[in-house]
Amino acid sequence: MSNIEGSARPFELCGFPVGLEHPLFLIAGTCVIESEQMALDTAGTLKEITGTLDIPFIYKSSFDKANRSSHASYRGPGMEEGLRILAEVKRQIGVPVLTDVHEDTPLQEVASVVDVLQTPAFLCRQTNFIQNVAGAGKPVNIKKGQFLAPWDMKHVSAKALATGNRHIMVCERGVSFGYNNLVSDMRSLAIMRDTGCPVVYDATHSVQLPGGQGTASGGQREFVPALARAAVAVGISGLFMETHPDPNRALSDGPNSWPLDRMKALLELLAGLDRTVKASPLL
């Protein structure tokens, strides 16, 4: 069922090559945009860290989190203000940016600002949505649904690729395991290579406990390093991580966000592991 050696078609993403024969790239930032200054500071810190480690970097943050547990939860600053802040991150920090889009998002307006579009896991089976996002002409990171088998991502990616957009990535973020719990099956990272798309691993949403705090999701951030190490050891093209200067005070996904001041040590380890794994053909 899976092509263990992988057959992903390599492509350039934001000016750098991606694929199993290339170094690991990083998508990272705060879950949701909280303020312009936090976005600039976080992106600047991550740029400095990844620059030192030669890790290609894309800044991620959402202007609207439409899938919050409670309608009263903070969702973000909205599209207009959020895009303005993301544009400032690009201008002042000089890094590409990624954000989530939803079924009612004006895609062309967002695509005119950001470099990569991301589809939420819950919407991966919505054919019109996936094809509309892929048709916007930007690279797309498709999150695998928490309810989906890894081999089913072949059908999801095929919908996106049918638009003619070849810059499609597939992202593992854990699968539902009973109530309010997710697990990561590392076999899925090898199985998803059959899509022909670069595989990304979401190390922070994979430790989320969906709805685990009643009106908000919980998380077990202490397991982020273990899962990230395991995923890089399997062999992946990219790593997705949400990070925050003070996760305990984050307005969204704090329990599963990795502290910003601990990112450098973790990325040093992961970059070294990635080099070791990719120095030999994957088995």
C-alpha atoms as a printed R data frame, in Angstrom:
    type eleno elety resid chain resno       x      y       z
1   ATOM     1    CA   MET     A     1   0.000  0.000   0.000
2   ATOM     2    CA   SER     A     2   2.911  2.349   0.578
3   ATOM     3    CA   ASN     A     3   5.991  3.278  -1.364
4   ATOM     4    CA   ILE     A     4   8.503  3.256   1.461
5   ATOM     5    CA   GLU     A     5  11.263  4.817  -0.632
6   ATOM     6    CA   GLY     A     6   8.951  7.653  -1.639
7   ATOM     7    CA   SER     A     7   8.217  9.145  -5.034
8   ATOM     8    CA   ALA     A     8   7.250 12.724  -4.227
9   ATOM     9    CA   ARG     A     9   7.728 15.110  -7.121
10  ATOM    10    CA   PRO     A    10  10.173 17.764  -5.882
11  ATOM    11    CA   PHE     A    11   9.409 21.421  -6.446
12  ATOM    12    CA   GLU     A    12  10.525 24.848  -5.311
13  ATOM    13    CA   LEU     A    13   8.630 26.290  -2.363
14  ATOM    14    CA   CYS     A    14   9.181 29.978  -1.664
15  ATOM    15    CA   GLY     A    15  12.542 29.815  -3.438
16  ATOM    16    CA   PHE     A    16  13.942 26.631  -1.886
17  ATOM    17    CA   PRO     A    17  13.681 23.003  -3.079
18  ATOM    18    CA   VAL     A    18  11.553 20.550  -1.118
19  ATOM    19    CA   GLY     A    19  11.523 16.773  -1.110
20  ATOM    20    CA   LEU     A    20  13.152 13.828   0.607
21  ATOM    21    CA   GLU     A    21  16.445 14.540  -1.146
22  ATOM    22    CA   HIS     A    22  16.525 18.073   0.286
23  ATOM    23    CA   PRO     A    23  16.971 19.434   3.837
24  ATOM    24    CA   LEU     A    24  14.008 19.685   6.164
25  ATOM    25    CA   PHE     A    25  12.061 22.948   5.963
26  ATOM    26    CA   LEU     A    26  10.095 24.528   8.794
27  ATOM    27    CA   ILE     A    27   6.636 26.095   8.960
28  ATOM    28    CA   ALA     A    28   6.282 27.784  12.359
29  ATOM    29    CA   GLY     A    29   4.667 30.648  14.237
30  ATOM    30    CA   THR     A    30   1.874 31.435  16.660
31  ATOM    31    CA   CYS     A    31  -1.411 29.600  16.155
32  ATOM    32    CA   VAL     A    32  -3.356 32.826  15.742
33  ATOM    33    CA   ILE     A    33  -2.278 36.416  15.187
34  ATOM    34    CA   GLU     A    34  -2.460 38.100  18.598
35  ATOM    35    CA   SER     A    35  -0.720 41.395  17.822
36  ATOM    36    CA   GLU     A    36   1.524 42.906  15.173
37  ATOM    37    CA   GLN     A    37   4.458 43.212  17.569
38  ATOM    38    CA   MET     A    38   4.215 39.568  18.669
39  ATOM    39    CA   ALA     A    39   4.106 38.457  15.037
40  ATOM    40    CA   LEU     A    40   7.156 40.528  14.146
41  ATOM    41    CA   ASP     A    41   9.106 39.450  17.221
42  ATOM    42    CA   THR     A    42   8.265 35.752  16.787
43  ATOM    43    CA   ALA     A    43   9.032 35.758  13.073
44  ATOM    44    CA   GLY     A    44  12.292 37.624  13.698
45  ATOM    45    CA   THR     A    45  13.424 35.156  16.344
46  ATOM    46    CA   LEU     A    46  12.567 32.169  14.165
47  ATOM    47    CA   LYS     A    47  14.337 33.695  11.176
48  ATOM    48    CA   GLU     A    48  17.490 34.148  13.245
49  ATOM    49    CA   ILE     A    49  17.368 30.569  14.570
50  ATOM    50    CA   THR     A    50  16.657 28.935  11.217
51  ATOM    51    CA   GLY     A    51  19.224 31.120   9.468
52  ATOM    52    CA   THR     A    52  21.913 29.899  11.846
53  ATOM    53    CA   LEU     A    53  20.875 26.287  11.258
54  ATOM    54    CA   ASP     A    54  20.361 26.600   7.462
55  ATOM    55    CA   ILE     A    55  16.725 25.523   7.769
56  ATOM    56    CA   PRO     A    56  14.389 27.004   5.120
57  ATOM    57    CA   PHE     A    57  11.616 28.815   7.027
58  ATOM    58    CA   ILE     A    58   8.016 29.919   6.404
59  ATOM    59    CA   TYR     A    59   6.222 31.973   9.064
60  ATOM    60    CA   LYS     A    60   2.731 30.726   9.948
61  ATOM    61    CA   SER     A    61  -0.118 32.444  11.764
62  ATOM    62    CA   SER     A    62  -3.890 32.559  11.274
63  ATOM    63    CA   PHE     A    63  -6.079 35.649  10.947
64  ATOM    64    CA   ASP     A    64  -9.189 33.577  11.742
65  ATOM    65    CA   LYS     A    65  -9.483 30.262  13.585
66  ATOM    66    CA   ALA     A    66 -12.931 29.164  12.483
67  ATOM    67    CA   ASN     A    67 -12.804 25.785  14.219
68  ATOM    68    CA   ARG     A    68 -12.512 26.897  17.839
69  ATOM    69    CA   SER     A    69 -14.255 24.722  20.455
70  ATOM    70    CA   SER     A    70 -16.413 27.606  21.715
71  ATOM    71    CA   HIS     A    71 -17.959 30.513  19.839
72  ATOM    72    CA   ALA     A    72 -16.690 32.733  22.674
73  ATOM    73    CA   SER     A    73 -13.032 31.811  22.061
74  ATOM    74    CA   TYR     A    74 -10.656 34.294  20.442
75  ATOM    75    CA   ARG     A    75 -10.569 33.655  16.687
76  ATOM    76    CA   GLY     A    76  -8.091 36.271  15.533
77  ATOM    77    CA   PRO     A    77  -8.048 39.861  14.272
78  ATOM    78    CA   GLY     A    78 -10.007 39.122  11.108
79  ATOM    79    CA   MET     A    79  -8.888 39.003   7.513
80  ATOM    80    CA   GLU     A    80  -8.222 42.676   6.789
81  ATOM    81    CA   GLU     A    81  -6.095 43.319   9.871
82  ATOM    82    CA   GLY     A    82  -4.541 39.872   9.750
83  ATOM    83    CA   LEU     A    83  -3.384 40.245   6.165
84  ATOM    84    CA   ARG     A    84  -1.970 43.684   6.969
85  ATOM    85    CA   ILE     A    85   0.102 42.165   9.783
86  ATOM    86    CA   LEU     A    86   1.273 39.250   7.652
87  ATOM    87    CA   ALA     A    87   2.293 41.716   4.944
88  ATOM    88    CA   GLU     A    88   4.324 43.600   7.544
89  ATOM    89    CA   VAL     A    89   6.028 40.365   8.600
90  ATOM    90    CA   LYS     A    90   7.019 39.784   4.972
91  ATOM    91    CA   ARG     A    91   8.206 43.374   4.546
92  ATOM    92    CA   GLN     A    92  10.053 43.882   7.810
93  ATOM    93    CA   ILE     A    93  11.372 40.382   8.547
94  ATOM    94    CA   GLY     A    94  11.795 39.202   4.973
95  ATOM    95    CA   VAL     A    95  10.284 35.728   5.276
96  ATOM    96    CA   PRO     A    96   7.485 34.000   3.342
97  ATOM    97    CA   VAL     A    97   4.181 33.598   5.189
98  ATOM    98    CA   LEU     A    98   1.437 30.972   5.409
99  ATOM    99    CA   THR     A    99  -2.099 31.225   6.751
100 ATOM   100    CA   ASP     A   100  -5.261 29.113   7.005
101 ATOM   101    CA   VAL     A   101  -8.212 29.661   4.705
102 ATOM   102    CA   HIS     A   102 -11.813 28.506   5.051
103 ATOM   103    CA   GLU     A   103 -14.809 27.845   2.838
104 ATOM   104    CA   ASP     A   104 -15.977 31.467   2.976
105 ATOM   105    CA   THR     A   105 -12.504 33.053   2.617
106 ATOM   106    CA   PRO     A   106 -11.990 35.362  -0.403
107 ATOM   107    CA   LEU     A   107  -9.118 33.265  -1.695
108 ATOM   108    CA   GLN     A   108  -7.704 35.656  -4.282
109 ATOM   109    CA   GLU     A   109  -7.524 38.450  -1.722
110 ATOM   110    CA   VAL     A   110  -5.571 36.232   0.672
111 ATOM   111    CA   ALA     A   111  -3.402 34.798  -2.108
112 ATOM   112    CA   SER     A   112  -2.393 38.319  -3.107
113 ATOM   113    CA   VAL     A   113  -0.586 38.671   0.257
114 ATOM   114    CA   VAL     A   114   0.548 35.268   1.495
115 ATOM   115    CA   ASP     A   115   2.968 32.805  -0.075
116 ATOM   116    CA   VAL     A   116   1.351 29.514   0.977
117 ATOM   117    CA   LEU     A   117  -2.275 28.597   1.698
118 ATOM   118    CA   GLN     A   118  -3.238 25.978   4.261
119 ATOM   119    CA   THR     A   119  -6.474 24.000   4.439
120 ATOM   120    CA   PRO     A   120  -7.849 22.981   7.853
121 ATOM   121    CA   ALA     A   121  -7.951 19.262   8.618
122 ATOM   122    CA   PHE     A   122 -11.723 19.218   9.102
123 ATOM   123    CA   LEU     A   123 -12.253 20.403   5.511
124 ATOM   124    CA   CYS     A   124  -9.974 17.982   3.671
125 ATOM   125    CA   ARG     A   125 -12.885 16.018   2.175
126 ATOM   126    CA   GLN     A   126 -14.693 19.087   0.808
127 ATOM   127    CA   THR     A   127 -14.009 18.734  -2.909
128 ATOM   128    CA   ASN     A   128 -15.068 22.227  -4.005
129 ATOM   129    CA   PHE     A   129 -13.067 23.806  -1.211
130 ATOM   130    CA   ILE     A   130  -9.881 21.846  -1.893
131 ATOM   131    CA   GLN     A   131 -10.047 22.578  -5.611
132 ATOM   132    CA   ASN     A   132 -10.862 26.245  -5.087
133 ATOM   133    CA   VAL     A   133  -7.846 26.650  -2.810
134 ATOM   134    CA   ALA     A   134  -5.545 24.767  -5.177
135 ATOM   135    CA   GLY     A   135  -6.903 26.851  -8.044
136 ATOM   136    CA   ALA     A   136  -5.830 30.086  -6.323
137 ATOM   137    CA   GLY     A   137  -2.371 29.565  -7.766
138 ATOM   138    CA   LYS     A   138  -0.363 29.333  -4.548
139 ATOM   139    CA   PRO     A   139   1.383 26.347  -2.939
140 ATOM   140    CA   VAL     A   140  -1.036 24.538  -0.621
141 ATOM   141    CA   ASN     A   141  -0.434 22.591   2.582
142 ATOM   142    CA   ILE     A   142  -3.363 20.176   2.999
143 ATOM   143    CA   LYS     A   143  -3.881 18.994   6.563
144 ATOM   144    CA   LYS     A   144  -5.024 15.360   6.819
145 ATOM   145    CA   GLY     A   145  -8.315 15.017   8.674
146 ATOM   146    CA   GLN     A   146  -8.237 13.529  12.156
147 ATOM   147    CA   PHE     A   147 -10.798 11.030  10.851
148 ATOM   148    CA   LEU     A   148  -8.926  9.981   7.706
149 ATOM   149    CA   ALA     A   149  -6.721  6.996   6.936
150 ATOM   150    CA   PRO     A   150  -3.336  8.013   5.496
151 ATOM   151    CA   TRP     A   151  -3.919  6.158   2.208
152 ATOM   152    CA   ASP     A   152  -7.087  8.197   1.659
153 ATOM   153    CA   MET     A   153  -4.954 11.306   1.215
154 ATOM   154    CA   LYS     A   154  -4.219 10.043  -2.306
155 ATOM   155    CA   HIS     A   155  -7.767 11.018  -3.245
156 ATOM   156    CA   VAL     A   156  -7.563 14.387  -1.493
157 ATOM   157    CA   SER     A   157  -4.282 15.310  -3.156
158 ATOM   158    CA   ALA     A   158  -5.584 14.071  -6.533
159 ATOM   159    CA   LYS     A   159  -8.425 16.583  -6.299
160 ATOM   160    CA   ALA     A   160  -5.950 19.384  -5.728
161 ATOM   161    CA   LEU     A   161  -3.524 18.227  -8.414
162 ATOM   162    CA   ALA     A   162  -6.390 17.992 -10.925
163 ATOM   163    CA   THR     A   163  -6.520 21.801 -10.954
164 ATOM   164    CA   GLY     A   164  -3.061 21.883 -12.514
165 ATOM   165    CA   ASN     A   165  -1.394 23.150  -9.344
166 ATOM   166    CA   ARG     A   166   1.659 20.923  -8.803
167 ATOM   167    CA   HIS     A   167   2.736 22.677  -5.588
168 ATOM   168    CA   ILE     A   168   0.694 20.543  -3.195
169 ATOM   169    CA   MET     A   169   1.882 19.218   0.175
170 ATOM   170    CA   VAL     A   170   0.142 16.765   2.504
171 ATOM   171    CA   CYS     A   171   0.374 17.176   6.267
172 ATOM   172    CA   GLU     A   172  -0.104 14.619   9.038
173 ATOM   173    CA   ARG     A   173  -1.496 15.987  12.322
174 ATOM   174    CA   GLY     A   174  -2.615 12.892  14.218
175 ATOM   175    CA   VAL     A   175  -5.733 10.760  14.089
176 ATOM   176    CA   SER     A   176  -8.626 10.576  16.566
177 ATOM   177    CA   PHE     A   177  -8.150  7.843  19.141
178 ATOM   178    CA   GLY     A   178 -11.248  7.734  21.301
179 ATOM   179    CA   TYR     A   179 -12.652 10.940  22.764
180 ATOM   180    CA   ASN     A   180 -10.530 14.104  23.125
181 ATOM   181    CA   ASN     A   181  -7.345 12.346  22.089
182 ATOM   182    CA   LEU     A   182  -5.065 12.046  19.065
183 ATOM   183    CA   VAL     A   183  -2.277  9.641  18.215
184 ATOM   184    CA   SER     A   184   0.384  9.722  15.517
185 ATOM   185    CA   ASP     A   185   0.947  6.593  13.466
186 ATOM   186    CA   MET     A   186   4.418  7.112  12.032
187 ATOM   187    CA   ARG     A   187   3.657  4.613   9.272
188 ATOM   188    CA   SER     A   188   1.337  7.248   7.822
189 ATOM   189    CA   LEU     A   189   4.312  9.449   6.904
190 ATOM   190    CA   ALA     A   190   5.645  6.710   4.617
191 ATOM   191    CA   ILE     A   191   2.196  5.797   3.314
192 ATOM   192    CA   MET     A   192   1.394  9.400   2.395
193 ATOM   193    CA   ARG     A   193   4.408  9.498   0.074
194 ATOM   194    CA   ASP     A   194   2.186  7.591  -2.340
195 ATOM   195    CA   THR     A   195   0.369 10.857  -3.004
196 ATOM   196    CA   GLY     A   196   3.435 11.997  -4.924
197 ATOM   197    CA   CYS     A   197   3.442 15.135  -2.766
198 ATOM   198    CA   PRO     A   198   6.000 16.254  -0.172
199 ATOM   199    CA   VAL     A   199   4.962 15.113   3.304
200 ATOM   200    CA   VAL     A   200   4.873 17.548   6.227
201 ATOM   201    CA   TYR     A   201   4.484 16.537   9.875
202 ATOM   202    CA   ASP     A   202   2.574 18.755  12.313
203 ATOM   203    CA   ALA     A   203   4.354 18.067  15.595
204 ATOM   204    CA   THR     A   204   2.257 20.379  17.769
205 ATOM   205    CA   HIS     A   205  -1.330 19.673  16.688
206 ATOM   206    CA   SER     A   206  -0.472 15.988  17.002
207 ATOM   207    CA   VAL     A   207  -0.233 16.416  20.787
208 ATOM   208    CA   GLN     A   208  -3.512 18.318  20.966
209 ATOM   209    CA   LEU     A   209  -6.379 17.005  23.107
210 ATOM   210    CA   PRO     A   210  -9.351 18.281  21.047
211 ATOM   211    CA   GLY     A   211 -11.975 19.828  23.295
212 ATOM   212    CA   GLY     A   212 -10.061 18.418  26.249
213 ATOM   213    CA   GLN     A   213 -10.675 21.508  28.400
214 ATOM   214    CA   GLY     A   214 -14.390 21.671  27.732
215 ATOM   215    CA   THR     A   215 -14.626 25.009  25.936
216 ATOM   216    CA   ALA     A   216 -11.079 24.745  24.568
217 ATOM   217    CA   SER     A   217  -8.619 22.120  23.413
218 ATOM   218    CA   GLY     A   218  -5.962 20.828  25.744
219 ATOM   219    CA   GLY     A   219  -2.574 19.463  24.817
220 ATOM   220    CA   GLN     A   220   0.549 17.640  25.941
221 ATOM   221    CA   ARG     A   221   3.383 19.816  24.700
222 ATOM   222    CA   GLU     A   222   5.924 17.739  26.611
223 ATOM   223    CA   PHE     A   223   5.627 15.116  23.859
224 ATOM   224    CA   VAL     A   224   6.371 17.488  20.966
225 ATOM   225    CA   PRO     A   225  10.127 16.673  20.895
226 ATOM   226    CA   ALA     A   226   9.525 12.913  20.956
227 ATOM   227    CA   LEU     A   227   7.065 12.990  18.069
228 ATOM   228    CA   ALA     A   228   9.118 15.477  16.070
229 ATOM   229    CA   ARG     A   229  12.226 13.281  16.430
230 ATOM   230    CA   ALA     A   230  10.265 10.210  15.368
231 ATOM   231    CA   ALA     A   231   8.819 11.939  12.303
232 ATOM   232    CA   VAL     A   232  12.196 13.267  11.150
233 ATOM   233    CA   ALA     A   233  13.670  9.790  11.638
234 ATOM   234    CA   VAL     A   234  11.004  8.355   9.312
235 ATOM   235    CA   GLY     A   235  11.960 10.899   6.662
236 ATOM   236    CA   ILE     A   236   9.812 13.941   5.902
237 ATOM   237    CA   SER     A   237  10.100 16.982   3.690
238 ATOM   238    CA   GLY     A   238   8.865 19.564   6.181
239 ATOM   239    CA   LEU     A   239   7.972 20.120   9.807
240 ATOM   240    CA   PHE     A   240   5.079 22.240  11.089
241 ATOM   241    CA   MET     A   241   5.194 23.631  14.633
242 ATOM   242    CA   GLU     A   242   3.210 26.229  16.500
243 ATOM   243    CA   THR     A   243   5.302 28.213  18.941
244 ATOM   244    CA   HIS     A   244   4.603 31.077  21.325
245 ATOM   245    CA   PRO     A   245   6.681 33.368  23.581
246 ATOM   246    CA   ASP     A   246   4.475 32.378  26.536
247 ATOM   247    CA   PRO     A   247   2.335 29.321  25.686
248 ATOM   248    CA   ASN     A   248   0.478 29.388  28.992
249 ATOM   249    CA   ARG     A   249  -0.955 32.779  28.020
250 ATOM   250    CA   ALA     A   250  -1.549 32.047  24.330
251 ATOM   251    CA   LEU     A   251  -5.010 32.951  23.020
252 ATOM   252    CA   SER     A   252  -5.246 29.720  20.999
253 ATOM   253    CA   ASP     A   253  -3.589 26.287  21.211
254 ATOM   254    CA   GLY     A   254  -1.323 27.222  24.100
255 ATOM   255    CA   PRO     A   255  -1.270 23.715  25.634
256 ATOM   256    CA   ASN     A   256   0.205 22.207  22.469
257 ATOM   257    CA   SER     A   257   2.482 25.113  21.441
258 ATOM   258    CA   TRP     A   258   6.233 24.739  21.933
259 ATOM   259    CA   PRO     A   259   7.921 27.615  23.839
260 ATOM   260    CA   LEU     A   260   9.759 30.014  21.556
261 ATOM   261    CA   ASP     A   261  12.809 30.121  23.813
262 ATOM   262    CA   ARG     A   262  13.195 26.348  23.449
263 ATOM   263    CA   MET     A   263  12.905 26.225  19.659
264 ATOM   264    CA   LYS     A   264  16.626 26.564  18.919
265 ATOM   265    CA   ALA     A   265  17.694 23.550  20.954
266 ATOM   266    CA   LEU     A   266  14.977 21.363  19.447
267 ATOM   267    CA   LEU     A   267  15.654 22.490  15.878
268 ATOM   268    CA   GLU     A   268  19.396 21.902  16.269
269 ATOM   269    CA   LEU     A   269  18.657 18.301  17.206
270 ATOM   270    CA   LEU     A   270  16.118 17.817  14.412
271 ATOM   271    CA   ALA     A   271  18.344 19.342  11.727
272 ATOM   272    CA   GLY     A   272  21.170 17.006  12.683
273 ATOM   273    CA   LEU     A   273  18.864 14.001  12.665
274 ATOM   274    CA   ASP     A   274  17.464 15.030   9.277
275 ATOM   275    CA   ARG     A   275  20.958 15.192   7.774
276 ATOM   276    CA   THR     A   276  21.795 11.741   9.125
277 ATOM   277    CA   VAL     A   277  18.575 10.166   7.862
278 ATOM   278    CA   LYS     A   278  18.806 11.684   4.388
279 ATOM   279    CA   ALA     A   279  22.491 10.827   3.944
280 ATOM   280    CA   SER     A   280  21.430  7.284   3.018
281 ATOM   281    CA   PRO     A   281  18.499  5.977   0.950
282 ATOM   282    CA   LEU     A   282  15.360  5.596   3.041
283 ATOM   283    CA   LEU     A   283  14.429  1.974   3.710
